[in-house]
């Protein structure tokens, strides 16, 4: 079943552009999510990296509709609208999802799935116009924080060996190769790793 869509898209043309905020003094509270949603990328642009909600569906489809086919990995995301919607229907039902929200426009999407597995799989996608800004790394940190908070043992992923940029990001986050077959590398991050604690610290603790 396709997630419900909002009845009308908000008019954001008249809204002011996001400005970076300073949350370095934030010490968090018991009400905070496992990782702070406020994020300033490497260009100084402020956005939210937060949990996905049903009202995000159309914006998520729009991001994937603009996805550069040359940036696809392992056949994902699917290229045709029908296959894309079928894929999203499955992963949205089975996984825990996060989006990078720039004034209502989704520019990145990450998730782990299935949620009932001790070692779910991580996947992350960032719109090509927003590469090299740290967004993919921040999305991965949210996946790690929430998966650790949810009691999972580890995260795993598959990445194409020639995708050196992605491999470097995953290794920086603590993932290690556990299997190499053909063009792909299987990587694993135990959630007992210190990074699982670091990504859940409030901003003030990371200054």
Short mmCIF file of C-alpha atoms in Angstrom, two decimals:
data_model
loop_
_atom_site.label_atom_id
_atom_site.label_comp_id
_atom_site.label_asym_id
_atom_site.label_seq_id
_atom_site.Cartn_x
_atom_site.Cartn_y
_atom_site.Cartn_z
CA UNK A 1 0.00 0.00 0.00
CA UNK A 2 1.39 3.36 -1.03
CA UNK A 3 2.00 5.75 1.90
CA UNK A 4 -0.52 8.58 2.12
CA UNK A 5 0.30 11.77 0.27
CA UNK A 6 -0.28 15.31 1.49
CA UNK A 7 -3.30 17.04 -0.01
CA UNK A 8 -1.36 20.14 -0.99
CA UNK A 9 2.30 21.10 -1.19
CA UNK A 10 3.26 24.14 0.89
CA UNK A 11 4.23 27.30 -0.94
CA UNK A 12 7.86 27.89 -0.03
CA UNK A 13 8.68 30.53 -2.62
CA UNK A 14 8.20 33.36 -0.14
CA UNK A 15 9.99 31.67 2.75
CA UNK A 16 13.45 32.94 3.75
CA UNK A 17 16.47 30.79 2.97
CA UNK A 18 17.86 28.64 5.75
CA UNK A 19 20.65 30.22 7.75
CA UNK A 20 23.20 28.32 9.80
CA UNK A 21 22.45 28.07 13.48
CA UNK A 22 24.87 27.71 16.35
CA UNK A 23 23.88 24.78 18.52
CA UNK A 24 27.32 24.08 19.91
CA UNK A 25 26.11 24.93 23.43
CA UNK A 26 23.25 22.43 23.23
CA UNK A 27 23.62 19.78 25.91
CA UNK A 28 20.51 17.86 24.91
CA UNK A 29 17.69 16.56 27.08
CA UNK A 30 15.82 13.34 27.73
CA UNK A 31 13.39 14.37 24.99
CA UNK A 32 16.03 14.58 22.24
CA UNK A 33 16.20 11.94 19.50
CA UNK A 34 19.30 9.72 19.39
CA UNK A 35 21.01 12.32 17.16
CA UNK A 36 20.35 16.06 16.83
CA UNK A 37 18.45 16.79 13.59
CA UNK A 38 20.08 20.18 13.09
CA UNK A 39 22.85 20.01 10.53
CA UNK A 40 25.03 22.56 8.72
CA UNK A 41 26.69 21.12 5.63
CA UNK A 42 30.17 21.89 4.34
CA UNK A 43 28.92 24.88 2.36
CA UNK A 44 27.41 26.44 5.50
CA UNK A 45 23.83 25.58 4.52
CA UNK A 46 21.51 24.66 7.37
CA UNK A 47 19.06 21.81 7.01
CA UNK A 48 17.34 19.14 9.04
CA UNK A 49 18.33 15.50 8.97
CA UNK A 50 15.35 13.81 10.54
CA UNK A 51 13.10 10.80 10.57
CA UNK A 52 10.94 10.24 7.49
CA UNK A 53 7.19 10.79 7.78
CA UNK A 54 4.32 9.84 5.43
CA UNK A 55 3.94 13.47 4.31
CA UNK A 56 7.47 13.27 2.85
CA UNK A 57 6.49 10.71 0.23
CA UNK A 58 5.94 13.05 -2.72
CA UNK A 59 9.15 14.98 -2.01
CA UNK A 60 11.06 11.70 -1.77
CA UNK A 61 9.67 10.50 -5.10
CA UNK A 62 10.60 13.88 -6.60
CA UNK A 63 14.22 13.51 -5.44
CA UNK A 64 14.50 10.08 -6.99
CA UNK A 65 12.79 11.32 -10.14
CA UNK A 66 15.72 13.71 -10.63
CA UNK A 67 18.35 11.12 -9.76
CA UNK A 68 21.21 10.90 -12.25
CA UNK A 69 21.18 7.36 -13.71
CA UNK A 70 24.99 7.33 -13.69
CA UNK A 71 24.88 7.67 -9.90
CA UNK A 72 22.87 4.48 -9.43
CA UNK A 73 24.55 1.70 -7.48
CA UNK A 74 23.66 -1.98 -7.65
CA UNK A 75 20.61 -1.09 -9.74
CA UNK A 76 19.26 1.36 -7.17
CA UNK A 77 17.29 3.50 -7.13
CA UNK A 78 15.05 1.97 -9.84
CA UNK A 79 14.70 4.15 -12.92
CA UNK A 80 11.09 3.69 -14.01
CA UNK A 81 8.30 5.32 -11.97
CA UNK A 82 6.48 2.01 -11.45
CA UNK A 83 9.57 0.19 -10.20
CA UNK A 84 10.57 3.15 -8.06
CA UNK A 85 7.20 3.24 -6.32
CA UNK A 86 7.25 -0.54 -5.82
CA UNK A 87 10.74 -0.37 -4.31
CA UNK A 88 9.80 2.52 -2.04
CA UNK A 89 6.66 0.74 -0.92
CA UNK A 90 8.76 -2.23 0.20
CA UNK A 91 11.60 -0.39 1.91
CA UNK A 92 9.33 2.15 3.60
CA UNK A 93 7.30 -0.66 5.11
CA UNK A 94 10.29 -2.74 6.28
CA UNK A 95 12.87 -0.13 7.28
CA UNK A 96 13.62 2.87 9.48
CA UNK A 97 14.14 5.97 7.34
CA UNK A 98 15.78 9.39 7.49
CA UNK A 99 15.76 12.35 5.11
CA UNK A 100 17.86 15.45 4.59
CA UNK A 101 15.31 18.25 4.47
CA UNK A 102 16.36 21.55 2.90
CA UNK A 103 13.40 23.90 3.34
CA UNK A 104 10.95 21.16 2.42
CA UNK A 105 13.01 19.72 -0.42
CA UNK A 106 14.40 16.26 0.26
CA UNK A 107 18.00 16.08 -0.95
CA UNK A 108 19.06 12.84 0.73
CA UNK A 109 17.59 9.60 2.02
CA UNK A 110 19.03 6.84 4.19
CA UNK A 111 17.59 3.83 5.96
CA UNK A 112 18.28 0.53 7.62
CA UNK A 113 16.24 -2.57 6.91
CA UNK A 114 14.73 -4.88 8.01
CA UNK A 115 14.03 -3.37 11.41
CA UNK A 116 13.55 -6.77 13.07
CA UNK A 117 16.97 -8.07 12.05
CA UNK A 118 19.90 -8.09 14.48
CA UNK A 119 22.18 -6.80 11.71
CA UNK A 120 20.07 -4.70 9.29
CA UNK A 121 21.45 -3.27 6.07
CA UNK A 122 22.25 0.40 5.61
CA UNK A 123 21.55 2.25 2.36
CA UNK A 124 22.05 5.94 1.58
CA UNK A 125 21.27 8.12 -1.45
CA UNK A 126 22.04 11.81 -1.98
CA UNK A 127 20.85 13.94 -4.90
CA UNK A 128 23.80 14.54 -7.23
CA UNK A 129 23.53 18.33 -6.87
CA UNK A 130 24.30 17.95 -3.16
CA UNK A 131 27.29 15.63 -3.26
CA UNK A 132 30.53 16.43 -1.41
CA UNK A 133 28.77 18.44 1.29
CA UNK A 134 28.80 15.90 4.11
CA UNK A 135 25.10 15.10 3.78
CA UNK A 136 25.57 11.40 3.10
CA UNK A 137 27.89 11.07 6.08
CA UNK A 138 25.41 12.84 8.35
CA UNK A 139 22.58 10.61 7.15
CA UNK A 140 24.73 7.57 7.93
CA UNK A 141 25.40 8.91 11.43
CA UNK A 142 21.65 9.11 12.00
CA UNK A 143 21.24 5.51 10.88
CA UNK A 144 24.03 4.43 13.24
CA UNK A 145 22.61 6.42 16.16
CA UNK A 146 19.06 5.13 15.79
CA UNK A 147 20.10 1.53 15.06
CA UNK A 148 22.32 1.51 18.15
CA UNK A 149 19.56 3.09 20.22
CA UNK A 150 17.18 0.43 18.94
CA UNK A 151 19.35 -2.37 20.27
CA UNK A 152 20.70 -3.77 16.99
CA UNK A 153 24.00 -5.64 17.07
CA UNK A 154 25.55 -4.27 13.89
CA UNK A 155 24.92 -2.61 10.54
CA UNK A 156 25.98 -4.12 7.24
CA UNK A 157 26.15 -2.82 3.68
CA UNK A 158 27.30 -3.72 0.21
CA UNK A 159 29.28 -1.25 -1.88
CA UNK A 160 30.89 -1.47 -5.30
CA UNK A 161 34.67 -1.71 -4.93
CA UNK A 162 35.36 0.97 -7.53
CA UNK A 163 33.25 3.51 -5.62
CA UNK A 164 36.24 4.75 -3.65
CA UNK A 165 34.49 7.83 -2.28
CA UNK A 166 31.74 5.72 -0.72
CA UNK A 167 34.19 3.14 0.60
CA UNK A 168 36.23 5.93 2.21
CA UNK A 169 33.14 7.39 3.92
CA UNK A 170 32.09 4.01 5.27
CA UNK A 171 35.59 3.26 6.55
CA UNK A 172 35.73 6.67 8.22
CA UNK A 173 32.51 5.74 10.02
CA UNK A 174 34.03 2.50 11.25
CA UNK A 175 32.75 -0.03 8.72
CA UNK A 176 35.25 -2.75 7.89
CA UNK A 177 35.33 -5.14 4.90
CA UNK A 178 34.27 -8.65 5.82
CA UNK A 179 33.87 -10.16 2.34
CA UNK A 180 34.96 -9.27 -1.19
CA UNK A 181 33.20 -10.96 -4.07
CA UNK A 182 33.32 -9.87 -7.66
CA UNK A 183 32.69 -6.14 -7.97
CA UNK A 184 31.20 -5.73 -4.51
CA UNK A 185 32.49 -5.42 -0.98
CA UNK A 186 30.47 -6.44 2.07
CA UNK A 187 31.15 -4.21 5.09
CA UNK A 188 30.08 -4.39 8.72
CA UNK A 189 29.98 -2.00 11.69
CA UNK A 190 29.48 -3.52 15.17
CA UNK A 191 27.27 -1.16 17.15
CA UNK A 192 29.49 -1.78 20.14
CA UNK A 193 32.04 0.38 18.27
CA UNK A 194 32.78 3.72 20.00
CA UNK A 195 31.32 5.66 17.06
CA UNK A 196 27.87 4.39 18.00
CA UNK A 197 28.24 6.31 21.25
CA UNK A 198 29.89 9.37 19.68
CA UNK A 199 27.11 9.95 17.14
CA UNK A 200 24.55 10.03 19.97
CA UNK A 201 26.29 12.70 22.02
CA UNK A 202 24.66 16.18 22.14
CA UNK A 203 26.33 18.86 20.00
CA UNK A 204 28.07 20.52 22.95
CA UNK A 205 29.90 17.28 23.68
CA UNK A 206 31.42 17.25 20.19
CA UNK A 207 32.88 20.75 20.23
#
